[in-house]
């Protein structure tokens, strides 16, 4: 059993080396994984900002289109009402001239 007792310090040393190596490998892997996740998160955030800008511009386009159409509809209604007012005024003039 003397051979076993003599090997303990070297086994302990080997265990320490393996532990250090394992910690080093794992920490490098974690750092790389965190860097990759950070990069992916940054890209996702940039894409979100880009999509929000597109949505905002599309919303602005829709609002402008709606305002244009609404303005056109108001102008049509105003023309029709103006014609109706002119017709009423002409009818009143005729009615007034018939009284005389």
PDB file of C-alpha atoms in Angstrom:
ATOM      1  CA  UNK A   1       0.000   0.000   0.000  1.00  0.00           C
ATOM      2  CA  UNK A   2       3.009   2.222   0.095  1.00  0.00           C
ATOM      3  CA  UNK A   3       2.616   2.822  -3.615  1.00  0.00           C
ATOM      4  CA  UNK A   4      -0.874   4.204  -2.977  1.00  0.00           C
ATOM      5  CA  UNK A   5       0.336   6.565  -0.257  1.00  0.00           C
ATOM      6  CA  UNK A   6       3.122   7.872  -2.464  1.00  0.00           C
ATOM      7  CA  UNK A   7       0.682   8.638  -5.275  1.00  0.00           C
ATOM      8  CA  UNK A   8      -1.729  10.747  -3.219  1.00  0.00           C
ATOM      9  CA  UNK A   9       0.139  14.054  -3.537  1.00  0.00           C
ATOM     10  CA  UNK A  10       0.431  13.631  -7.282  1.00  0.00           C
ATOM     11  CA  UNK A  11      -3.272  12.671  -7.509  1.00  0.00           C
ATOM     12  CA  UNK A  12      -4.156  15.698  -5.440  1.00  0.00           C
ATOM     13  CA  UNK A  13      -2.002  17.848  -7.710  1.00  0.00           C
ATOM     14  CA  UNK A  14      -3.654  16.334 -10.794  1.00  0.00           C
ATOM     15  CA  UNK A  15      -7.090  16.945  -9.293  1.00  0.00           C
ATOM     16  CA  UNK A  16      -6.168  20.583  -8.658  1.00  0.00           C
ATOM     17  CA  UNK A  17      -4.935  20.992 -12.231  1.00  0.00           C
ATOM     18  CA  UNK A  18      -8.099  19.399 -13.626  1.00  0.00           C
ATOM     19  CA  UNK A  19     -10.253  21.637 -11.434  1.00  0.00           C
ATOM     20  CA  UNK A  20      -8.405  24.754 -12.596  1.00  0.00           C
ATOM     21  CA  UNK A  21      -8.594  23.669 -16.227  1.00  0.00           C
ATOM     22  CA  UNK A  22     -12.323  22.904 -15.940  1.00  0.00           C
ATOM     23  CA  UNK A  23     -13.048  26.281 -14.338  1.00  0.00           C
ATOM     24  CA  UNK A  24     -11.076  28.036 -17.067  1.00  0.00           C
ATOM     25  CA  UNK A  25     -12.865  26.214 -19.884  1.00  0.00           C
ATOM     26  CA  UNK A  26     -16.283  26.778 -18.351  1.00  0.00           C
ATOM     27  CA  UNK A  27     -15.660  30.466 -17.690  1.00  0.00           C
ATOM     28  CA  UNK A  28     -14.470  30.994 -21.279  1.00  0.00           C
ATOM     29  CA  UNK A  29     -17.554  29.207 -22.570  1.00  0.00           C
ATOM     30  CA  UNK A  30     -19.808  31.330 -20.385  1.00  0.00           C
ATOM     31  CA  UNK A  31     -18.112  34.545 -21.527  1.00  0.00           C
ATOM     32  CA  UNK A  32     -18.431  33.507 -25.173  1.00  0.00           C
ATOM     33  CA  UNK A  33     -22.060  32.551 -24.645  1.00  0.00           C
ATOM     34  CA  UNK A  34     -22.778  35.848 -22.889  1.00  0.00           C
ATOM     35  CA  UNK A  35     -21.064  37.775 -25.693  1.00  0.00           C
ATOM     36  CA  UNK A  36     -23.168  35.906 -28.250  1.00  0.00           C
ATOM     37  CA  UNK A  37     -26.354  36.572 -26.285  1.00  0.00           C
ATOM     38  CA  UNK A  38     -25.442  40.247 -25.916  1.00  0.00           C
ATOM     39  CA  UNK A  39     -24.797  40.486 -29.642  1.00  0.00           C
ATOM     40  CA  UNK A  40     -28.101  38.742 -30.421  1.00  0.00           C
ATOM     41  CA  UNK A  41     -29.959  41.000 -27.978  1.00  0.00           C
ATOM     42  CA  UNK A  42     -28.406  44.114 -29.516  1.00  0.00           C
ATOM     43  CA  UNK A  43     -29.392  42.952 -33.010  1.00  0.00           C
ATOM     44  CA  UNK A  44     -32.938  42.205 -31.826  1.00  0.00           C
ATOM     45  CA  UNK A  45     -33.224  45.653 -30.218  1.00  0.00           C
ATOM     46  CA  UNK A  46     -31.964  47.337 -33.391  1.00  0.00           C
ATOM     47  CA  UNK A  47     -34.515  45.378 -35.432  1.00  0.00           C
ATOM     48  CA  UNK A  48     -37.281  46.437 -33.018  1.00  0.00           C
ATOM     49  CA  UNK A  49     -36.300  50.091 -33.415  1.00  0.00           C
ATOM     50  CA  UNK A  50     -36.245  49.698 -37.196  1.00  0.00           C
ATOM     51  CA  UNK A  51     -39.665  48.032 -37.225  1.00  0.00           C
ATOM     52  CA  UNK A  52     -41.100  50.711 -34.920  1.00  0.00           C
ATOM     53  CA  UNK A  53     -39.822  53.416 -37.283  1.00  0.00           C
ATOM     54  CA  UNK A  54     -41.459  51.612 -40.210  1.00  0.00           C
ATOM     55  CA  UNK A  55     -44.725  51.333 -38.285  1.00  0.00           C
ATOM     56  CA  UNK A  56     -44.567  55.003 -37.337  1.00  0.00           C
ATOM     57  CA  UNK A  57     -43.973  56.019 -40.947  1.00  0.00           C
ATOM     58  CA  UNK A  58     -46.792  53.740 -42.114  1.00  0.00           C
ATOM     59  CA  UNK A  59     -49.074  55.237 -39.459  1.00  0.00           C
ATOM     60  CA  UNK A  60     -48.113  58.727 -40.618  1.00  0.00           C
ATOM     61  CA  UNK A  61     -48.829  57.718 -44.222  1.00  0.00           C
ATOM     62  CA  UNK A  62     -52.221  56.320 -43.204  1.00  0.00           C
ATOM     63  CA  UNK A  63     -53.059  59.456 -41.229  1.00  0.00           C
ATOM     64  CA  UNK A  64     -52.043  61.704 -44.126  1.00  0.00           C
ATOM     65  CA  UNK A  65     -54.059  59.598 -46.552  1.00  0.00           C
ATOM     66  CA  UNK A  66     -57.061  59.734 -44.220  1.00  0.00           C
ATOM     67  CA  UNK A  67     -56.691  63.502 -43.843  1.00  0.00           C
ATOM     68  CA  UNK A  68     -56.484  63.918 -47.619  1.00  0.00           C
ATOM     69  CA  UNK A  69     -59.595  61.810 -48.154  1.00  0.00           C
ATOM     70  CA  UNK A  70     -61.445  63.570 -45.356  1.00  0.00           C
ATOM     71  CA  UNK A  71     -60.455  66.945 -46.775  1.00  0.00           C
ATOM     72  CA  UNK A  72     -61.689  65.891 -50.211  1.00  0.00           C
ATOM     73  CA  UNK A  73     -64.976  64.690 -48.752  1.00  0.00           C
ATOM     74  CA  UNK A  74     -65.411  67.958 -46.861  1.00  0.00           C
ATOM     75  CA  UNK A  75     -64.768  69.916 -50.060  1.00  0.00           C
ATOM     76  CA  UNK A  76     -67.374  67.836 -51.926  1.00  0.00           C
ATOM     77  CA  UNK A  77     -69.931  68.384 -49.173  1.00  0.00           C
ATOM     78  CA  UNK A  78     -69.109  72.112 -49.123  1.00  0.00           C
ATOM     79  CA  UNK A  79     -69.634  72.345 -52.907  1.00  0.00           C
ATOM     80  CA  UNK A  80     -72.965  70.543 -52.653  1.00  0.00           C
ATOM     81  CA  UNK A  81     -74.077  72.762 -49.766  1.00  0.00           C
ATOM     82  CA  UNK A  82     -72.943  75.853 -51.645  1.00  0.00           C
ATOM     83  CA  UNK A  83     -75.020  74.798 -54.656  1.00  0.00           C
ATOM     84  CA  UNK A  84     -77.995  74.140 -52.378  1.00  0.00           C
ATOM     85  CA  UNK A  85     -77.606  77.591 -50.807  1.00  0.00           C
ATOM     86  CA  UNK A  86     -77.429  79.234 -54.244  1.00  0.00           C
ATOM     87  CA  UNK A  87     -80.558  77.375 -55.357  1.00  0.00           C
ATOM     88  CA  UNK A  88     -82.405  78.446 -52.193  1.00  0.00           C
ATOM     89  CA  UNK A  89     -81.319  82.052 -52.746  1.00  0.00           C
ATOM     90  CA  UNK A  90     -82.554  81.935 -56.347  1.00  0.00           C
ATOM     91  CA  UNK A  91     -85.859  80.467 -55.225  1.00  0.00           C
ATOM     92  CA  UNK A  92     -86.203  83.244 -52.627  1.00  0.00           C
ATOM     93  CA  UNK A  93     -85.480  85.891 -55.287  1.00  0.00           C
ATOM     94  CA  UNK A  94     -88.097  84.391 -57.590  1.00  0.00           C
ATOM     95  CA  UNK A  95     -90.547  84.244 -54.755  1.00  0.00           C
ATOM     96  CA  UNK A  96     -89.800  87.871 -53.837  1.00  0.00           C
ATOM     97  CA  UNK A  97     -90.132  88.998 -57.467  1.00  0.00           C
ATOM     98  CA  UNK A  98     -93.477  87.232 -57.789  1.00  0.00           C
ATOM     99  CA  UNK A  99     -94.766  89.169 -54.782  1.00  0.00           C
ATOM    100  CA  UNK A 100     -94.070  92.454 -56.477  1.00  0.00           C
TER     101      UNK A 100
END
